[in-house]
mmCIF file of C-alpha atoms in Angstrom:
data_model
loop_
_atom_site.group_PDB
_atom_site.id
_atom_site.type_symbol
_atom_site.label_atom_id
_atom_site.label_comp_id
_atom_site.label_asym_id
_atom_site.label_seq_id
_atom_site.Cartn_x
_atom_site.Cartn_y
_atom_site.Cartn_z
ATOM 1 C CA ALA A 235 30.758 -0.150 11.894
ATOM 2 C CA GLN A 236 27.026 -1.186 11.853
ATOM 3 C CA SER A 237 24.609 0.082 14.154
ATOM 4 C CA VAL A 238 20.718 -0.241 14.562
ATOM 5 C CA THR A 239 18.034 1.893 16.033
ATOM 6 C CA GLN A 240 14.588 0.651 17.003
ATOM 7 C CA LEU A 241 12.658 3.620 16.909
ATOM 8 C CA ASP A 242 10.073 2.343 19.611
ATOM 9 C CA SER A 243 10.609 1.000 23.044
ATOM 10 C CA GLN A 244 7.332 -0.150 23.683
ATOM 11 C CA VAL A 245 4.163 -0.955 21.403
ATOM 12 C CA PRO A 246 1.021 -1.606 22.737
ATOM 13 C CA VAL A 247 -1.852 -3.255 20.366
ATOM 14 C CA PHE A 248 -5.077 -4.859 20.519
ATOM 15 C CA GLU A 249 -5.688 -8.412 19.345
ATOM 16 C CA GLU A 250 -6.331 -8.718 15.797
ATOM 17 C CA ALA A 251 -4.993 -5.471 15.033
ATOM 18 C CA PRO A 252 -2.172 -5.050 12.573
ATOM 19 C CA VAL A 253 1.268 -3.425 13.781
ATOM 20 C CA GLU A 254 4.901 -2.453 12.762
ATOM 21 C CA LEU A 255 7.992 -2.499 14.466
ATOM 22 C CA ARG A 256 10.077 -0.099 13.130
ATOM 23 C CA CYS A 257 14.116 -0.400 12.560
ATOM 24 C CA ASN A 258 16.753 1.661 11.025
ATOM 25 C CA TYR A 259 20.292 0.497 10.611
ATOM 26 C CA SER A 260 23.542 2.166 9.744
ATOM 27 C CA SER A 261 26.298 0.892 7.777
ATOM 28 C CA SER A 262 28.952 1.592 5.296
ATOM 29 C CA VAL A 263 29.124 -1.721 3.835
ATOM 30 C CA SER A 264 26.063 -4.513 2.728
ATOM 31 C CA VAL A 265 24.337 -5.871 5.163
ATOM 32 C CA TYR A 266 22.299 -8.666 6.399
ATOM 33 C CA LEU A 267 19.409 -8.096 8.506
ATOM 34 C CA PHE A 268 17.669 -10.022 11.016
ATOM 35 C CA TRP A 269 14.694 -9.959 13.481
ATOM 36 C CA TYR A 270 14.606 -12.210 16.333
ATOM 37 C CA VAL A 271 12.023 -12.540 18.963
ATOM 38 C CA GLN A 272 12.684 -13.059 22.695
ATOM 39 C CA TYR A 273 10.177 -14.640 25.264
ATOM 40 C CA PRO A 274 10.500 -14.106 29.066
ATOM 41 C CA ASN A 275 13.477 -15.666 30.497
ATOM 42 C CA GLN A 276 14.237 -17.511 26.893
ATOM 43 C CA GLY A 277 16.879 -16.950 24.244
ATOM 44 C CA LEU A 278 16.293 -15.565 20.934
ATOM 45 C CA GLN A 279 14.354 -17.344 17.980
ATOM 46 C CA LEU A 280 14.882 -16.148 14.412
ATOM 47 C CA LEU A 281 11.835 -14.558 13.129
ATOM 48 C CA LEU A 282 13.104 -13.724 9.777
ATOM 49 C CA LYS A 283 16.169 -12.596 7.706
ATOM 50 C CA TYR A 284 17.359 -10.551 4.613
ATOM 51 C CA LEU A 285 20.523 -11.403 3.046
ATOM 52 C CA SER A 286 19.705 -10.608 -0.780
ATOM 53 C CA GLY A 287 17.180 -10.773 -3.484
ATOM 54 C CA SER A 288 13.666 -9.889 -2.924
ATOM 55 C CA THR A 289 13.176 -6.951 -0.731
ATOM 56 C CA LEU A 290 9.894 -8.424 0.979
ATOM 57 C CA VAL A 291 10.723 -11.082 3.372
ATOM 58 C CA LYS A 292 8.348 -13.415 4.961
ATOM 59 C CA GLY A 293 9.083 -15.158 8.291
ATOM 60 C CA ILE A 294 7.141 -17.579 10.950
ATOM 61 C CA ASN A 295 4.452 -16.961 12.732
ATOM 62 C CA GLY A 296 2.749 -14.573 10.022
ATOM 63 C CA PHE A 297 5.397 -11.830 10.081
ATOM 64 C CA GLU A 298 7.223 -9.964 7.110
ATOM 65 C CA ALA A 299 9.459 -7.374 6.792
ATOM 66 C CA GLU A 300 10.629 -5.086 3.737
ATOM 67 C CA PHE A 301 14.090 -4.254 3.467
ATOM 68 C CA ASN A 302 14.531 -0.511 1.957
ATOM 69 C CA LYS A 303 17.936 0.356 1.141
ATOM 70 C CA SER A 304 17.590 4.140 0.490
ATOM 71 C CA GLN A 305 15.510 4.500 3.670
ATOM 72 C CA THR A 306 18.078 2.414 5.525
ATOM 73 C CA SER A 307 14.917 0.472 7.120
ATOM 74 C CA PHE A 308 13.949 -3.025 8.048
ATOM 75 C CA HIS A 309 10.473 -2.724 9.527
ATOM 76 C CA LEU A 310 8.541 -5.758 10.812
ATOM 77 C CA ARG A 311 4.870 -6.028 10.007
ATOM 78 C CA LYS A 312 2.094 -8.594 10.930
ATOM 79 C CA PRO A 313 -1.278 -7.906 9.648
ATOM 80 C CA SER A 314 -3.241 -8.961 12.458
ATOM 81 C CA VAL A 315 -1.617 -9.862 15.907
ATOM 82 C CA HIS A 316 -2.471 -12.592 18.671
ATOM 83 C CA ILE A 317 -2.227 -12.345 22.520
ATOM 84 C CA SER A 318 0.868 -15.175 21.869
ATOM 85 C CA ASP A 319 2.782 -12.574 19.981
ATOM 86 C CA THR A 320 3.473 -10.664 23.266
ATOM 87 C CA ALA A 321 7.333 -10.472 23.730
ATOM 88 C CA GLU A 322 10.464 -8.612 23.025
ATOM 89 C CA TYR A 323 11.619 -8.257 19.485
ATOM 90 C CA PHE A 324 14.890 -7.207 18.640
ATOM 91 C CA CYS A 325 16.336 -6.018 15.188
ATOM 92 C CA ALA A 326 19.949 -6.911 14.145
ATOM 93 C CA VAL A 327 22.436 -6.150 11.555
ATOM 94 C CA SER A 328 25.642 -8.192 10.108
ATOM 95 C CA GLY A 329 27.880 -6.477 7.713
ATOM 96 C CA SER A 330 29.016 -8.526 4.861
ATOM 97 C CA GLY A 331 32.261 -10.171 5.704
ATOM 98 C CA SER A 332 31.715 -9.821 9.496
ATOM 99 C CA GLU A 333 30.801 -12.506 11.982
ATOM 100 C CA LYS A 334 29.057 -10.329 14.436
ATOM 101 C CA LEU A 335 25.405 -9.309 15.035
ATOM 102 C CA VAL A 336 24.646 -5.819 16.113
ATOM 103 C CA PHE A 337 21.326 -5.561 17.778
ATOM 104 C CA GLY A 338 18.780 -2.813 18.567
ATOM 105 C CA LYS A 339 17.684 -2.134 21.769
ATOM 106 C CA GLY A 340 14.546 -4.181 21.308
ATOM 107 C CA THR A 341 10.883 -3.423 21.410
ATOM 108 C CA LYS A 342 8.256 -4.537 23.750
ATOM 109 C CA LEU A 343 5.131 -5.797 21.852
ATOM 110 C CA THR A 344 2.068 -6.113 24.451
ATOM 111 C CA VAL A 345 -0.917 -7.517 22.699
ATOM 112 C CA ASN A 346 -4.165 -6.632 24.789
ATOM 113 C CA PRO A 347 -7.501 -8.614 24.498
ATOM 114 C CA GLY B 270 16.657 -26.958 12.933
ATOM 115 C CA ALA B 271 19.761 -26.100 15.285
ATOM 116 C CA VAL B 272 19.174 -26.540 18.381
ATOM 117 C CA VAL B 273 21.698 -25.050 21.099
ATOM 118 C CA SER B 274 21.658 -25.580 24.880
ATOM 119 C CA GLN B 275 23.053 -24.129 28.133
ATOM 120 C CA HIS B 276 23.351 -25.241 31.196
ATOM 121 C CA PRO B 277 22.506 -24.190 33.913
ATOM 122 C CA SER B 278 19.216 -22.322 33.089
ATOM 123 C CA ARG B 279 19.531 -20.768 36.550
ATOM 124 C CA VAL B 280 22.237 -20.052 38.952
ATOM 125 C CA ILE B 281 22.581 -18.538 42.186
ATOM 126 C CA CYS B 282 25.952 -18.240 43.878
ATOM 127 C CA LYS B 283 27.667 -16.038 46.512
ATOM 128 C CA SER B 284 29.925 -12.953 46.030
ATOM 129 C CA GLY B 285 33.542 -14.233 45.409
ATOM 130 C CA THR B 286 32.639 -17.624 43.772
ATOM 131 C CA SER B 287 33.383 -18.843 40.362
ATOM 132 C CA VAL B 288 30.256 -19.707 37.957
ATOM 133 C CA LYS B 289 30.963 -22.337 35.123
ATOM 134 C CA ILE B 290 28.156 -21.963 32.232
ATOM 135 C CA GLU B 291 28.409 -24.312 29.357
ATOM 136 C CA CYS B 292 26.892 -23.907 25.616
ATOM 137 C CA ARG B 293 26.527 -26.719 23.457
ATOM 138 C CA SER B 294 25.593 -27.004 19.934
ATOM 139 C CA LEU B 295 23.416 -30.425 20.168
ATOM 140 C CA ASP B 296 23.020 -31.198 16.124
ATOM 141 C CA PHE B 297 25.735 -29.588 14.290
ATOM 142 C CA GLN B 298 29.319 -28.337 14.747
ATOM 143 C CA ALA B 299 29.853 -24.883 15.315
ATOM 144 C CA THR B 300 32.470 -23.129 13.772
ATOM 145 C CA THR B 301 32.388 -20.258 16.064
ATOM 146 C CA MET B 302 30.531 -19.620 19.524
ATOM 147 C CA PHE B 303 29.602 -16.173 20.966
ATOM 148 C CA TRP B 304 28.594 -15.067 24.178
ATOM 149 C CA TYR B 305 26.141 -12.099 25.254
ATOM 150 C CA ARG B 306 24.962 -10.440 28.058
ATOM 151 C CA GLN B 307 21.716 -9.092 28.612
ATOM 152 C CA PHE B 308 20.898 -6.599 31.483
ATOM 153 C CA PRO B 309 17.084 -6.264 32.252
ATOM 154 C CA LYS B 310 14.734 -4.752 29.365
ATOM 155 C CA GLN B 311 17.979 -4.146 27.352
ATOM 156 C CA SER B 312 19.712 -5.535 24.226
ATOM 157 C CA LEU B 313 22.141 -7.820 23.900
ATOM 158 C CA MET B 314 25.554 -6.939 24.180
ATOM 159 C CA LEU B 315 28.412 -9.182 22.567
ATOM 160 C CA MET B 316 31.121 -9.869 25.197
ATOM 161 C CA ALA B 317 33.422 -12.315 23.404
ATOM 162 C CA THR B 318 33.738 -14.679 20.224
ATOM 163 C CA SER B 319 35.472 -18.005 20.297
ATOM 164 C CA ASN B 320 36.712 -20.411 17.800
ATOM 165 C CA GLU B 321 37.569 -23.753 18.631
ATOM 166 C CA GLY B 322 41.101 -24.258 19.570
ATOM 167 C CA SER B 323 42.060 -20.709 19.647
ATOM 168 C CA LYS B 324 41.833 -17.798 22.141
ATOM 169 C CA ALA B 325 38.538 -16.192 22.521
ATOM 170 C CA THR B 326 38.420 -12.446 21.214
ATOM 171 C CA TYR B 327 37.030 -10.128 23.806
ATOM 172 C CA GLU B 328 35.046 -7.049 22.941
ATOM 173 C CA GLN B 329 35.943 -3.687 24.268
ATOM 174 C CA GLY B 330 35.710 -3.106 28.030
ATOM 175 C CA VAL B 331 35.060 -6.985 28.609
ATOM 176 C CA GLU B 332 37.502 -8.171 31.304
ATOM 177 C CA LYS B 333 39.196 -11.381 29.735
ATOM 178 C CA ASP B 334 40.357 -12.379 33.180
ATOM 179 C CA LYS B 335 36.996 -12.086 34.733
ATOM 180 C CA PHE B 336 35.226 -13.654 32.236
ATOM 181 C CA LEU B 337 36.995 -17.100 31.002
ATOM 182 C CA ILE B 338 35.859 -18.779 27.860
ATOM 183 C CA ASN B 339 36.800 -22.112 26.761
ATOM 184 C CA HIS B 340 36.159 -23.666 23.498
ATOM 185 C CA ALA B 341 37.139 -27.262 23.952
ATOM 186 C CA SER B 342 35.571 -28.587 20.952
ATOM 187 C CA LEU B 343 33.443 -27.834 17.717
ATOM 188 C CA THR B 344 30.129 -28.522 19.969
ATOM 189 C CA LEU B 345 31.133 -26.773 23.249
ATOM 190 C CA SER B 346 32.027 -23.774 24.702
ATOM 191 C CA THR B 347 32.347 -22.459 28.431
ATOM 192 C CA LEU B 348 32.357 -19.178 29.979
ATOM 193 C CA THR B 349 33.402 -19.019 33.529
ATOM 194 C CA VAL B 350 32.706 -16.175 35.771
ATOM 195 C CA THR B 351 35.312 -15.774 37.851
ATOM 196 C CA SER B 352 35.193 -13.948 41.349
ATOM 197 C CA ALA B 353 31.819 -13.125 40.491
ATOM 198 C CA HIS B 354 30.113 -10.095 42.392
ATOM 199 C CA PRO B 355 26.555 -8.636 42.489
ATOM 200 C CA GLU B 356 27.281 -6.385 39.296
ATOM 201 C CA ASP B 357 28.104 -9.524 37.348
ATOM 202 C CA SER B 358 24.221 -10.992 37.751
ATOM 203 C CA SER B 359 22.830 -11.014 34.148
ATOM 204 C CA PHE B 360 21.508 -13.193 31.492
ATOM 205 C CA TYR B 361 24.042 -14.704 29.940
ATOM 206 C CA ILE B 362 23.090 -16.093 26.176
ATOM 207 C CA CYS B 363 25.301 -17.978 24.029
ATOM 208 C CA SER B 364 24.832 -18.668 20.277
ATOM 209 C CA ALA B 365 26.812 -20.820 17.425
ATOM 210 C CA ARG B 366 27.234 -20.097 13.897
ATOM 211 C CA VAL B 367 27.050 -22.469 11.296
ATOM 212 C CA GLY B 368 29.401 -22.410 8.432
ATOM 213 C CA THR B 369 31.505 -19.952 7.006
ATOM 214 C CA GLY B 370 31.779 -17.130 4.348
ATOM 215 C CA ASN B 371 29.751 -13.839 4.625
ATOM 216 C CA TYR B 372 26.235 -15.283 5.666
ATOM 217 C CA ASN B 373 26.236 -15.158 9.457
ATOM 218 C CA GLU B 374 23.730 -17.078 10.877
ATOM 219 C CA GLN B 375 23.562 -17.922 14.577
ATOM 220 C CA PHE B 376 21.524 -20.103 16.793
ATOM 221 C CA PHE B 377 20.955 -19.089 20.120
ATOM 222 C CA GLY B 378 20.679 -20.843 23.339
ATOM 223 C CA PRO B 379 18.036 -20.343 25.893
ATOM 224 C CA GLY B 380 19.957 -18.274 28.246
ATOM 225 C CA THR B 381 21.689 -18.301 31.659
ATOM 226 C CA ARG B 382 20.242 -16.296 34.397
ATOM 227 C CA LEU B 383 23.207 -15.499 36.661
ATOM 228 C CA THR B 384 22.459 -14.083 40.281
ATOM 229 C CA VAL B 385 25.243 -13.134 42.681
ATOM 230 C CA LEU B 386 24.295 -12.398 46.207
#
Protein backbone atom coordinates (compact mmCIF):
# COMPACT_ATOMS: atom_id res chain seq x y z
CA ALA A 1 0.00 0.00 0.00
CA GLN A 2 1.06 3.56 -0.63
CA SER A 3 0.80 6.63 1.54
CA VAL A 4 1.60 10.30 1.10
CA THR A 5 2.63 12.86 3.67
CA GLN A 6 2.47 16.55 2.97
CA LEU A 7 4.38 18.08 5.80
CA ASP A 8 2.92 21.57 5.65
CA SER A 9 -0.80 22.17 5.84
CA GLN A 10 -0.40 25.88 5.11
CA VAL A 11 2.34 27.87 3.40
CA PRO A 12 2.08 31.66 3.27
CA VAL A 13 4.50 33.49 1.00
CA PHE A 14 4.88 36.91 -0.54
CA GLU A 15 4.43 37.50 -4.23
CA GLU A 16 7.56 36.88 -6.33
CA ALA A 17 9.15 34.83 -3.57
CA PRO A 18 10.24 31.22 -4.18
CA VAL A 19 8.21 28.41 -2.67
CA GLU A 20 8.68 24.73 -1.94
CA LEU A 21 5.82 22.43 -1.02
CA ARG A 22 7.02 19.21 0.54
CA CYS A 23 5.78 15.72 -0.20
CA ASN A 24 7.04 12.39 1.05
CA TYR A 25 5.67 9.02 0.12
CA SER A 26 5.96 5.43 1.17
CA SER A 27 5.55 2.44 -1.05
CA SER A 28 6.82 -1.08 -1.37
CA VAL A 29 6.64 -0.97 -5.15
CA SER A 30 7.66 1.39 -7.92
CA VAL A 31 5.55 4.50 -7.98
CA TYR A 32 4.19 7.19 -10.17
CA LEU A 33 3.96 10.61 -8.54
CA PHE A 34 1.70 13.54 -9.22
CA TRP A 35 1.03 17.08 -8.10
CA TYR A 36 -2.45 18.53 -8.52
CA VAL A 37 -3.79 22.01 -7.88
CA GLN A 38 -7.32 22.76 -6.70
CA TYR A 39 -8.84 26.21 -6.82
CA PRO A 40 -11.82 26.94 -4.54
CA ASN A 41 -14.91 24.91 -5.38
CA GLN A 42 -13.26 23.31 -8.38
CA GLY A 43 -11.90 19.92 -9.33
CA LEU A 44 -8.26 19.02 -9.58
CA GLN A 45 -5.89 20.07 -12.32
CA LEU A 46 -2.69 18.16 -12.99
CA LEU A 47 0.42 20.28 -12.52
CA LEU A 48 3.02 17.66 -13.30
CA LYS A 49 3.80 13.98 -13.05
CA TYR A 50 6.75 11.66 -12.63
CA LEU A 51 6.52 8.31 -14.38
CA SER A 52 10.14 7.44 -15.11
CA GLY A 53 13.32 8.92 -16.54
CA SER A 54 14.62 12.33 -15.52
CA THR A 55 14.06 13.00 -11.85
CA LEU A 56 13.44 16.71 -12.47
CA VAL A 57 9.97 17.19 -13.84
CA LYS A 58 8.65 20.44 -15.23
CA GLY A 59 4.98 21.21 -15.23
CA ILE A 60 2.53 23.94 -16.04
CA ASN A 61 2.50 27.46 -14.60
CA GLY A 62 6.24 27.43 -13.95
CA PHE A 63 6.18 24.63 -11.38
CA GLU A 64 8.71 21.84 -11.18
CA ALA A 65 9.33 18.90 -8.88
CA GLU A 66 12.21 16.58 -8.19
CA PHE A 67 11.85 12.89 -7.53
CA ASN A 68 14.30 11.68 -4.90
CA LYS A 69 14.09 7.95 -4.50
CA SER A 70 16.53 7.70 -1.60
CA GLN A 71 14.59 10.26 0.40
CA THR A 72 11.21 9.10 -0.95
CA SER A 73 10.33 12.69 -1.69
CA PHE A 74 8.71 14.63 -4.52
CA HIS A 75 8.85 18.28 -3.49
CA LEU A 76 7.16 20.92 -5.62
CA ARG A 77 8.95 24.20 -6.34
CA LYS A 78 8.39 27.49 -8.07
CA PRO A 79 11.08 30.18 -8.20
CA SER A 80 8.68 33.13 -8.18
CA VAL A 81 5.02 32.86 -7.20
CA HIS A 82 2.07 34.99 -8.25
CA ILE A 83 -1.11 35.92 -6.44
CA SER A 84 -2.94 33.59 -8.82
CA ASP A 85 -0.99 30.62 -7.46
CA THR A 86 -3.05 30.82 -4.28
CA ALA A 87 -4.75 27.42 -4.10
CA GLU A 88 -4.68 24.00 -2.49
CA TYR A 89 -1.96 21.65 -3.73
CA PHE A 90 -2.18 17.89 -3.48
CA CYS A 91 0.58 15.36 -3.89
CA ALA A 92 -0.54 11.91 -5.02
CA VAL A 93 1.03 8.53 -5.59
CA SER A 94 0.04 5.53 -7.61
CA GLY A 95 1.77 2.20 -7.29
CA SER A 96 2.99 0.57 -10.46
CA GLY A 97 0.26 -1.78 -11.58
CA SER A 98 -2.40 -0.06 -9.49
CA GLU A 99 -5.12 2.15 -10.92
CA LYS A 100 -5.74 3.98 -7.67
CA LEU A 101 -4.40 7.36 -6.63
CA VAL A 102 -3.60 8.02 -3.00
CA PHE A 103 -3.61 11.67 -2.03
CA GLY A 104 -1.86 13.61 0.65
CA LYS A 105 -3.86 15.91 2.89
CA GLY A 106 -2.99 18.95 0.84
CA THR A 107 -1.06 22.17 1.34
CA LYS A 108 -2.82 25.50 1.22
CA LEU A 109 -0.56 27.98 -0.54
CA THR A 110 -1.42 31.60 0.08
CA VAL A 111 0.44 34.24 -1.89
CA ASN A 112 0.27 37.67 -0.34
CA PRO A 113 0.96 40.97 -2.10
CA GLY B 1 -6.82 17.84 -23.18
CA ALA B 2 -9.31 15.36 -21.82
CA VAL B 3 -12.40 16.99 -20.34
CA VAL B 4 -14.62 15.57 -17.64
CA SER B 5 -17.89 17.21 -16.69
CA GLN B 6 -20.14 16.78 -13.69
CA HIS B 7 -23.76 17.66 -13.27
CA PRO B 8 -25.10 19.28 -11.24
CA SER B 9 -22.35 21.50 -9.91
CA ARG B 10 -24.33 22.23 -6.80
CA VAL B 11 -27.38 20.61 -5.23
CA ILE B 12 -29.36 21.24 -2.07
CA CYS B 13 -31.83 18.63 -0.94
CA LYS B 14 -33.93 17.66 2.04
CA SER B 15 -32.94 14.87 4.36
CA GLY B 16 -34.30 11.53 3.19
CA THR B 17 -34.30 12.30 -0.52
CA SER B 18 -32.02 10.77 -3.15
CA VAL B 19 -29.65 12.71 -5.32
CA LYS B 20 -28.04 11.64 -8.59
CA ILE B 21 -24.73 13.06 -9.80
CA GLU B 22 -23.55 12.52 -13.36
CA CYS B 23 -19.96 12.29 -14.51
CA ARG B 24 -19.18 12.42 -18.22
CA SER B 25 -15.99 12.17 -20.23
CA LEU B 26 -16.65 14.59 -23.05
CA ASP B 27 -13.97 13.88 -25.62
CA PHE B 28 -12.67 10.44 -24.78
CA GLN B 29 -13.78 7.02 -23.68
CA ALA B 30 -12.90 6.25 -20.11
CA THR B 31 -11.90 2.74 -19.22
CA THR B 32 -12.45 3.44 -15.56
CA MET B 33 -14.14 6.14 -13.56
CA PHE B 34 -13.52 6.97 -9.93
CA TRP B 35 -15.64 8.70 -7.32
CA TYR B 36 -14.08 10.72 -4.54
CA ARG B 37 -15.43 12.55 -1.56
CA GLN B 38 -13.82 15.62 -0.08
CA PHE B 39 -14.73 17.13 3.25
CA PRO B 40 -13.93 20.79 3.89
CA LYS B 41 -10.21 21.46 4.07
CA GLN B 42 -9.41 17.79 3.71
CA SER B 43 -8.02 15.53 1.06
CA LEU B 44 -9.84 13.44 -1.50
CA MET B 45 -10.95 10.05 -0.30
CA LEU B 46 -11.61 7.41 -2.90
CA MET B 47 -15.11 6.00 -2.55
CA ALA B 48 -15.33 3.58 -5.42
CA THR B 49 -13.94 2.52 -8.76
CA SER B 50 -16.27 1.72 -11.61
CA ASN B 51 -15.75 0.06 -14.94
CA GLU B 52 -18.26 0.18 -17.76
CA GLY B 53 -20.69 -2.70 -17.64
CA SER B 54 -19.56 -4.13 -14.34
CA LYS B 55 -20.27 -3.57 -10.66
CA ALA B 56 -18.37 -0.87 -8.89
CA THR B 57 -15.65 -1.73 -6.41
CA TYR B 58 -16.15 0.15 -3.16
CA GLU B 59 -13.47 1.16 -0.72
CA GLN B 60 -13.59 -0.13 2.80
CA GLY B 61 -16.09 1.73 4.91
CA VAL B 62 -18.18 3.03 2.00
CA GLU B 63 -21.78 1.83 2.06
CA LYS B 64 -22.57 0.41 -1.35
CA ASP B 65 -26.31 0.52 -0.72
CA LYS B 66 -26.15 4.18 0.15
CA PHE B 67 -23.86 5.30 -2.65
CA LEU B 68 -25.12 3.60 -5.80
CA ILE B 69 -22.82 3.76 -8.78
CA ASN B 70 -23.91 2.98 -12.31
CA HIS B 71 -21.48 2.97 -15.19
CA ALA B 72 -23.78 2.71 -18.18
CA SER B 73 -21.32 3.58 -20.94
CA LEU B 74 -17.69 4.43 -21.57
CA THR B 75 -18.51 8.11 -21.18
CA LEU B 76 -21.01 8.19 -18.34
CA SER B 77 -21.01 7.17 -14.70
CA THR B 78 -23.58 8.18 -12.10
CA LEU B 79 -23.44 8.34 -8.33
CA THR B 80 -26.75 8.25 -6.48
CA VAL B 81 -26.76 9.20 -2.82
CA THR B 82 -29.82 7.40 -1.46
CA SER B 83 -31.78 8.67 1.52
CA ALA B 84 -29.35 11.49 2.01
CA HIS B 85 -28.66 12.87 5.47
CA PRO B 86 -26.82 15.99 6.61
CA GLU B 87 -23.64 13.98 7.24
CA ASP B 88 -23.59 13.16 3.52
CA SER B 89 -23.05 16.83 2.74
CA SER B 90 -19.74 17.03 0.97
CA PHE B 91 -17.91 17.81 -2.24
CA TYR B 92 -18.08 14.87 -4.63
CA ILE B 93 -15.52 14.64 -7.41
CA CYS B 94 -15.31 12.12 -10.21
CA SER B 95 -12.38 11.29 -12.40
CA ALA B 96 -11.95 9.30 -15.56
CA ARG B 97 -8.97 7.19 -16.43
CA VAL B 98 -7.53 7.15 -19.90
CA GLY B 99 -5.91 4.05 -21.23
CA THR B 100 -4.83 0.84 -19.61
CA GLY B 101 -1.64 -0.60 -18.31
CA ASN B 102 0.64 0.69 -15.62
CA TYR B 103 0.35 4.38 -16.31
CA ASN B 104 -2.58 5.79 -14.44
CA GLU B 105 -3.63 9.26 -15.57
CA GLN B 106 -6.91 10.46 -14.22
CA PHE B 107 -8.76 13.53 -15.41
CA PHE B 108 -10.96 15.17 -12.82
CA GLY B 109 -14.37 16.70 -13.05
CA PRO B 110 -15.15 20.09 -11.49
CA GLY B 111 -16.97 18.53 -8.55
CA THR B 112 -20.50 18.60 -7.15
CA ARG B 113 -21.28 20.34 -3.89
CA LEU B 114 -24.04 18.44 -2.06
CA THR B 115 -25.81 20.06 0.85
CA VAL B 116 -28.39 18.04 2.73
CA LEU B 117 -30.70 20.04 4.95
